Coordinates of C-alpha atoms and ligand atoms in Angstrom, one line a residue:
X30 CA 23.4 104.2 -139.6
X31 CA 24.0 101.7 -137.6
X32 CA 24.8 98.2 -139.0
X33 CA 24.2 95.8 -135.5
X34 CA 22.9 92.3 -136.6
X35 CA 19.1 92.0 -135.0
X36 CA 20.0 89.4 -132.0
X37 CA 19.0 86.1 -134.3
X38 CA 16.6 83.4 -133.0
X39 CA 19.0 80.9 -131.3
X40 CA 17.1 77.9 -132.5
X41 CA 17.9 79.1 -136.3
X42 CA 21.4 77.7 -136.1
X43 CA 24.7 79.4 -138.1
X44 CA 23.4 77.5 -141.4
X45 CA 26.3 75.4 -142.4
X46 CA 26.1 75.6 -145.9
X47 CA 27.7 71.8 -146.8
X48 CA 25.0 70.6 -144.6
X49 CA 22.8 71.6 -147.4
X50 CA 20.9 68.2 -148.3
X51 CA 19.5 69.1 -151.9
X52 CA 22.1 71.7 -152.9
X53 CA 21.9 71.9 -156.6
X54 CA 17.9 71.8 -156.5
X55 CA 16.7 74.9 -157.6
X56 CA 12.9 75.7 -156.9
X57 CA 10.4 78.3 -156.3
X58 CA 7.8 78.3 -153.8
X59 CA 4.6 80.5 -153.9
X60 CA 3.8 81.6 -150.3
X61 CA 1.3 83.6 -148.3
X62 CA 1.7 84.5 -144.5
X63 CA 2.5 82.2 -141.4
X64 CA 2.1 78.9 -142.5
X65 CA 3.9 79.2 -145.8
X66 CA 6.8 81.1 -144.4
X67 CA 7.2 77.9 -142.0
X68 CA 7.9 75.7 -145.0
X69 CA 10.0 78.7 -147.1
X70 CA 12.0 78.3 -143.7
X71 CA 12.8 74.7 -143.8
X72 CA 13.4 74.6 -147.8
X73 CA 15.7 77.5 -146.9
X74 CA 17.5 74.8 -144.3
X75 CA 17.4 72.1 -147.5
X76 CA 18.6 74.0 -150.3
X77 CA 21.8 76.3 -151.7
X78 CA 20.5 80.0 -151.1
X79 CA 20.6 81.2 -154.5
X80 CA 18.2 77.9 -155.7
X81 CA 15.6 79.5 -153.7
X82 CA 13.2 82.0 -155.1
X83 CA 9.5 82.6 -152.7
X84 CA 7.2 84.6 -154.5
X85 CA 5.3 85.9 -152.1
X86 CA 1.4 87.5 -151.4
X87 CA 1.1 91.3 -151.8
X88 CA -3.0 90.7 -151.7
X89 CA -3.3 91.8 -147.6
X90 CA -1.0 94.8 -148.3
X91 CA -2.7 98.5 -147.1
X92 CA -1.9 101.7 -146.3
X93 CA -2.3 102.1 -142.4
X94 CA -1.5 104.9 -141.0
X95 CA 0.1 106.4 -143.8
X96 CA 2.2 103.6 -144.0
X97 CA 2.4 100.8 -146.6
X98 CA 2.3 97.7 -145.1
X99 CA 3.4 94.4 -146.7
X100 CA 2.2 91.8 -144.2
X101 CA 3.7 88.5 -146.2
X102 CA 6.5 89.9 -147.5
X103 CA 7.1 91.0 -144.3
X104 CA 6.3 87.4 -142.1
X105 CA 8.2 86.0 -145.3
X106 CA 11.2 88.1 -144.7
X107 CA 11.3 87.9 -140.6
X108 CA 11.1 83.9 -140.6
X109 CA 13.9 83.7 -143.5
X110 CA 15.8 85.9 -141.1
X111 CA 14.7 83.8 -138.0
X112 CA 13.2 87.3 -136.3
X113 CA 9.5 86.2 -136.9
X114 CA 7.8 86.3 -133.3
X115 CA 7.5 82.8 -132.4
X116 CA 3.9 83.1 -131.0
X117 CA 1.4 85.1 -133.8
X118 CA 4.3 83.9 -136.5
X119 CA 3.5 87.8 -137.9
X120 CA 5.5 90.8 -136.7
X121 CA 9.2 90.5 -134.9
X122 CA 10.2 88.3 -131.8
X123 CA 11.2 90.4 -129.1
X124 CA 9.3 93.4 -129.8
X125 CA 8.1 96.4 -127.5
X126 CA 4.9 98.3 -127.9
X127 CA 5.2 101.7 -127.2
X128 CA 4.9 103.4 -130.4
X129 CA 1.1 101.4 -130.4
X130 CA 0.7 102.7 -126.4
X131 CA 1.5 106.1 -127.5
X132 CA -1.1 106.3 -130.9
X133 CA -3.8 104.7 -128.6
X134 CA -3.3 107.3 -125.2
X135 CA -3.5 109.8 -128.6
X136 CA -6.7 108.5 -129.9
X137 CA -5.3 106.5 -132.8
X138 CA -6.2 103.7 -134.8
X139 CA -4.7 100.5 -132.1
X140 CA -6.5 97.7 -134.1
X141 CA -3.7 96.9 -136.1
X142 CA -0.8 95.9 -133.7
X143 CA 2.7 97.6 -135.1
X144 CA 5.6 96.8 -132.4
X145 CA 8.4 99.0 -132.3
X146 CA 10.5 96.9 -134.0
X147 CA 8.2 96.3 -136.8
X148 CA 7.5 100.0 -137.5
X149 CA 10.9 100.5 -138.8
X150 CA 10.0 98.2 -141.8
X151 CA 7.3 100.0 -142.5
X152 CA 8.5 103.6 -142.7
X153 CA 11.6 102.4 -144.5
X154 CA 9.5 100.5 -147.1
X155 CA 7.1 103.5 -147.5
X156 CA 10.0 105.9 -147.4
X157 CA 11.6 104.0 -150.6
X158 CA 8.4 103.3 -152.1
X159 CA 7.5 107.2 -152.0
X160 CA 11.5 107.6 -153.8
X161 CA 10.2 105.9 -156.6
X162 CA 11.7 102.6 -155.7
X163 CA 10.3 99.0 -156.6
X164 CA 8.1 96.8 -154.1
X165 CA 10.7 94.3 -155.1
X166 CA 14.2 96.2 -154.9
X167 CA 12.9 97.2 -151.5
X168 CA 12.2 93.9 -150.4
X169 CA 15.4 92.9 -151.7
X170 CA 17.4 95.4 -150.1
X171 CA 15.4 95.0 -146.4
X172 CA 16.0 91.1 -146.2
X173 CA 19.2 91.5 -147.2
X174 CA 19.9 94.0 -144.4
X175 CA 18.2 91.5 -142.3
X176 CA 20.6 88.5 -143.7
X177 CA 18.0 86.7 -145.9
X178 CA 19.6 84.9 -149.0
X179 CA 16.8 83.5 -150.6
X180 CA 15.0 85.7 -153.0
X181 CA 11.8 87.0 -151.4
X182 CA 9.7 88.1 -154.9
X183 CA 6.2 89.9 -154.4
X184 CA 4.0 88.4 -156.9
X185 CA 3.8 91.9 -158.7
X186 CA 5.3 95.5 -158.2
X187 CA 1.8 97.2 -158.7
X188 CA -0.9 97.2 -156.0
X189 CA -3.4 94.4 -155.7
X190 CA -5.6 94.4 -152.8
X191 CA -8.0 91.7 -151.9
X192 CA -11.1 92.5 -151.3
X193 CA -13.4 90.1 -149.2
X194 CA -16.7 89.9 -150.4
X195 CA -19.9 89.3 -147.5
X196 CA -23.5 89.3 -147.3
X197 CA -22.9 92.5 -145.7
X198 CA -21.0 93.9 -148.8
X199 CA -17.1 94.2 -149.2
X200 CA -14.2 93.8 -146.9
X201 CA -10.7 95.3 -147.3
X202 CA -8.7 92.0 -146.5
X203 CA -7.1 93.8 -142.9
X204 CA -10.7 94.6 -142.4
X205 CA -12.2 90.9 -142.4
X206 CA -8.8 89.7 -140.7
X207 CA -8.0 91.7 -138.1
X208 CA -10.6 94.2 -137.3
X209 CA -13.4 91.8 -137.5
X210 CA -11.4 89.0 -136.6
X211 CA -12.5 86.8 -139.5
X212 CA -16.2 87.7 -138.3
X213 CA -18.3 88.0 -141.4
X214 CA -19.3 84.7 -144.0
X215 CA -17.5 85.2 -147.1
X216 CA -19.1 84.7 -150.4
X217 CA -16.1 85.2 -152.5
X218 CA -12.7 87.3 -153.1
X219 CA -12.0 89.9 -155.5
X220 CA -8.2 91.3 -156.3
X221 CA -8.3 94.6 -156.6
X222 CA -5.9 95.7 -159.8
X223 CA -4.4 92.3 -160.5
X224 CA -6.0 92.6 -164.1
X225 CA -3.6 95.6 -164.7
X226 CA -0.7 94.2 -163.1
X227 CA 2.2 91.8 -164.3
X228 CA 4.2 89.3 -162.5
X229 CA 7.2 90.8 -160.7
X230 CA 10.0 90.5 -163.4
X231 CA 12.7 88.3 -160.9
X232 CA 9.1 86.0 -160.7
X233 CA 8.9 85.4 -164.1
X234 CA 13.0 85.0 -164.6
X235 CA 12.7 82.2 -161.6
X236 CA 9.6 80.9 -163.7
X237 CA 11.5 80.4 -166.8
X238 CA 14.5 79.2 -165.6
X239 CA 15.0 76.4 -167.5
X240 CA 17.4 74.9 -164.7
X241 CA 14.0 75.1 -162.3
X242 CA 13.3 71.6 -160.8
X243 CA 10.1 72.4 -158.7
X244 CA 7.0 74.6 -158.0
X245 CA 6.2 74.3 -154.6
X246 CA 2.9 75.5 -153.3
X247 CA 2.9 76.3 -149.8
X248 CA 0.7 75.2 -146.9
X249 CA -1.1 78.7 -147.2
X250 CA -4.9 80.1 -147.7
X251 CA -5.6 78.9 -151.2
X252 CA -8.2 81.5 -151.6
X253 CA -6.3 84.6 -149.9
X254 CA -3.0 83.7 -149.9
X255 CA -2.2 81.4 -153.7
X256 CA -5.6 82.8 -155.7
X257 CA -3.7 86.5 -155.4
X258 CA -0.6 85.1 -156.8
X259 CA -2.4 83.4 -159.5
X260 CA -4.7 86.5 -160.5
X261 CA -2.0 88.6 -161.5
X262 CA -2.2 87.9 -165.5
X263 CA 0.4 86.0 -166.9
X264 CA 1.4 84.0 -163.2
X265 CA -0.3 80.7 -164.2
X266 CA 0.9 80.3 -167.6
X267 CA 4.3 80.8 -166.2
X268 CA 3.7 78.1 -163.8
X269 CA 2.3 76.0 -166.2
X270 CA 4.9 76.8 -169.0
X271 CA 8.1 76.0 -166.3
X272 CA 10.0 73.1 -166.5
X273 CA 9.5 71.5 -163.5
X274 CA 6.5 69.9 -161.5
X275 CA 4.4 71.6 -159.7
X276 CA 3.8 69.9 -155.9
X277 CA 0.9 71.7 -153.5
X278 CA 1.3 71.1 -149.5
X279 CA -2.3 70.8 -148.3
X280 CA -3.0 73.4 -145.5
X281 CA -6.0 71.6 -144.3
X282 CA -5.4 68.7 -141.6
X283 CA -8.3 66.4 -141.0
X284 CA -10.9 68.9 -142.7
X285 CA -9.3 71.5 -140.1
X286 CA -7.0 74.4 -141.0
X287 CA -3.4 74.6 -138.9
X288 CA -3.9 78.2 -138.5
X289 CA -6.7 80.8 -139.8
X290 CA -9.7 80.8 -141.3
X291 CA -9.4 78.1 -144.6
X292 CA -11.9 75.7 -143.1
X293 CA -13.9 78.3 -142.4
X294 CA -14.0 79.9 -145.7
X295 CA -14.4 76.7 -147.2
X296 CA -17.5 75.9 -145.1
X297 CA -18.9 79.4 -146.5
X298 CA -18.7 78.5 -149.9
X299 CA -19.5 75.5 -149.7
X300 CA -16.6 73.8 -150.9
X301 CA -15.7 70.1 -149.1
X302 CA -13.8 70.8 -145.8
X303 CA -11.1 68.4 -146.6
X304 CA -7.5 67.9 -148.2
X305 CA -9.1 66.9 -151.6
X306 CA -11.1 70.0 -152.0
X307 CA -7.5 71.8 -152.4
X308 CA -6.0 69.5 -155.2
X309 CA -9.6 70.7 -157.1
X310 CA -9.4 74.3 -156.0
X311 CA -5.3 74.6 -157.8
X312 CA -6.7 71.7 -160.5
X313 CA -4.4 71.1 -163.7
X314 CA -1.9 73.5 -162.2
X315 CA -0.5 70.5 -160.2
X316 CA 1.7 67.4 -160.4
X317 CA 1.8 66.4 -156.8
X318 CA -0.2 67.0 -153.7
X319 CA 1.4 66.4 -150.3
X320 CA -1.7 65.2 -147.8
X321 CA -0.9 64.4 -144.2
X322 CA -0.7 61.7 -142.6
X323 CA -3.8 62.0 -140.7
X324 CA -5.0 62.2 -144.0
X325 CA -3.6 58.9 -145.4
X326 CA -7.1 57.9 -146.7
X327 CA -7.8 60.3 -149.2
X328 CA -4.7 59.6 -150.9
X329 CA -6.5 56.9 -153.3
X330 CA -8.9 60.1 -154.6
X331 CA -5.7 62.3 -155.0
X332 CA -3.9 59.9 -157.4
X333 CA -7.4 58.7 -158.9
X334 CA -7.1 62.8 -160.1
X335 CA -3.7 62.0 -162.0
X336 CA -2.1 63.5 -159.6
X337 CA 1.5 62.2 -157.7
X338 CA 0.6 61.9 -154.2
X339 CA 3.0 62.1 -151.5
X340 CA 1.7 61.2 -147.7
X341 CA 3.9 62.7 -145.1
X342 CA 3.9 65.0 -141.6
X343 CA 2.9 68.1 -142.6
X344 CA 2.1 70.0 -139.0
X345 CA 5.1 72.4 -138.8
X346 CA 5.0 73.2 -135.0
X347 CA 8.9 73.9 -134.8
X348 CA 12.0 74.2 -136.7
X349 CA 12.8 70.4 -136.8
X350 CA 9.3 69.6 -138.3
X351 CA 10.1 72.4 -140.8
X352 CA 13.0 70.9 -142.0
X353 CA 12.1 67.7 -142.0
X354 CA 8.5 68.4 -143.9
X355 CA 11.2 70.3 -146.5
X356 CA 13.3 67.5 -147.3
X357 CA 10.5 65.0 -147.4
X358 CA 9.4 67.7 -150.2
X359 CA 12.3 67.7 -152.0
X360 CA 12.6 63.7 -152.0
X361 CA 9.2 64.0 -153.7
X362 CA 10.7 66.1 -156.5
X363 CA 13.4 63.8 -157.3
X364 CA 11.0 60.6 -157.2
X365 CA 9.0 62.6 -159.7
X366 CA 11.8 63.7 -161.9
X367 CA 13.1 59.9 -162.1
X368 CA 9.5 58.9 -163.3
X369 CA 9.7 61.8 -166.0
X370 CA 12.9 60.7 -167.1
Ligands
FO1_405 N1 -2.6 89.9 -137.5 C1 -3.5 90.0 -136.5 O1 -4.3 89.1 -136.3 N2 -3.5 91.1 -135.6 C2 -2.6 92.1 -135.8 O2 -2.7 93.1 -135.0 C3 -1.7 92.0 -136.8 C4 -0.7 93.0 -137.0 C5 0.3 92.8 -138.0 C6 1.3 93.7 -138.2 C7 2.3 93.6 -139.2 C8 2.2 92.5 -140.0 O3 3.2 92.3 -141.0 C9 1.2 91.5 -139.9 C10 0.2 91.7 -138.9 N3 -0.8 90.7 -138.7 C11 -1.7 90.9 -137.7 C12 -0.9 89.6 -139.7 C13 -1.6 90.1 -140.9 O4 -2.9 90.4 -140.7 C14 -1.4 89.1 -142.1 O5 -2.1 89.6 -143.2 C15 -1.9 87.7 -141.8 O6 -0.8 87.1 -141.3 C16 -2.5 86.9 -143.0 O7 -1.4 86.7 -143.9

């Protein structure tokens, strides 16, 4: 077994741990896929490793060619790790596709792009899974073989797939996404066995850690990236039981989304296309709500819904604005721990 280091991205410098601006904040962040995993990677920057617990979306996993496949662990994991390709922000930087030329010259299924590079995730992670293993001592054994010290939690170990419901009839989530690229109107979401599943246990411990000081909600699809998370029974009354405020990044910009299709869905079911429509959608789940700065106006209807409101730059287009979205974050917790106090 080989034990080479994957060639890091250069822009994620050696992390030099005193330069750690927050380091005996401890928080958990709920995160989906690409625009989540770009603030996890900035709080990473902010805060001491262990203080750092993402519980992440399981809801777009699926078997694909006989493979289980863990999208958002996976994008959480590869950005922690500073592999994530820098382009899609899904899959590994530097990858080759020649396992995916092969399967196609063969007749297989190509919709679903898995690089070289990639595909050793996935028959590890199905190997270990088929052993018996856990969904989270797997994910905590692969980032650590990637270098990750943050805790990467799935929200649950048992399966919950999302389903996407149409006028057409249901969509398995990689079905709507990728397939049909997002084609089809949605009229609603369905999770798939969340009513039989529990929060992963290291979730709950991270919950219920009495030394938690925030909740952070990260810029991700509230309805297919957060709603899994909160299905799975017992995941909002641990949120709402913690000590600590909970603070949600808004993922929509100027009614638009930064990246997939939340505007859109929104549109489809009618819900307002802007910032506010998000505080309503996590509604007495939150403290905070971080709106930006093109967004400065709706600020007076965030606080007029009790709600801390905290106007900043929330466009994460590298890893400076990452960083610097995280500490602007984290200077939001403390404000609202010295009002508590
Ligand atoms: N998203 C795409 O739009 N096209 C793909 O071919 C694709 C492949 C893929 C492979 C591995 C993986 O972890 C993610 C992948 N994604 C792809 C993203 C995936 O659909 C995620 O569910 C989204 O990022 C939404 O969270």
């Amino acid at each position: 077994m080989t034990d080479r280091q994957p060639d890091k991205d250069p822009r994620i410098g050696k992390r030099d741990d005193n330069a750690v601006q927050f380091p005996r904040l401890r928080c958990v962040a709920l995160c989906g896929g690409v625009g989540g995993a770009k603030l996890a990677v900035g709080l990473e920057a902010q805060l001491s490793p262990a203080n750092l617990t993402v519980i992440t979306n399981t809801g777009d996993d699926f078997t694909h060619l006989g493979l289980h496949i863990s999208p958002d662990l996976d994008t959480v994991m590869y950005s922690l790790a500073g592999l994530a390709n820098r382009e899609t922000g899904w899959g590994r930087d530097g990858e080759s596709w020649r396992f995916m030329s092969a399967l196609a010259a063969l007749g297989g299924e190509d919709w679903f792009q898995l690089g070289d590079l990639d595909l050793a995730t996935h028959i590890e992670r199905s190997r270990r899974l088929a052993a018996g293993e856990s969904l989270s001592a797997i994910t905590q054994a692969l980032a650590g073989r990637l270098g990750v010290r943050p805790a990467i939690v799935p929200m649950c170990d048992a399966p919950v797939r999302t389903i996407v419901d149409t006028p057409d009839g249901p969509l398995a989530f990689q079905h709507y996404f990728v397939r049909d690229k997002c084609a089809r109107p949605v009229t609603g979401f369905r999770f798939a066995g969340a009513d039989t599943a529990q929060p992963a246990s290291s979730a709950r411990a991270a919950l219920a850690d009495p030394a938690l000081d925030a909740i952070i909600i990260c810029p991700s699809n509230p309805f297919v990236s957060i709603d899994p998370i909160l299905a799975v029974p017992g995941m909002r009354e641990a949120i709402a039981r913690a000590h600590a405020p909970v603070i949600a990044v808004s993922p929509i910009v100027r009614g638009q989304a930064i990246k997939g299709p939340t505007a859109k869905m929104m549109r489809e079911l009618g819900v307002p296309g802007e910032a506010v429509a998000i505080a309503d959608h996590y509604g007495d789940l939150l403290d905070g709500f971080i709106l930006d700065a093109a967004d400065r106006a709706l600020a007076d209807r965030i606080e007029d819904r009790g709600l801390a409101c905290l106007v900043t730059d929330t466009v994460m287009t590298g890893q400076e604005e990452k960083v610097e979205l995280a500490r602007a974050v984290l200077q939001f917790v403390q404000q609202l721990q010295q009002k508590a106090t």
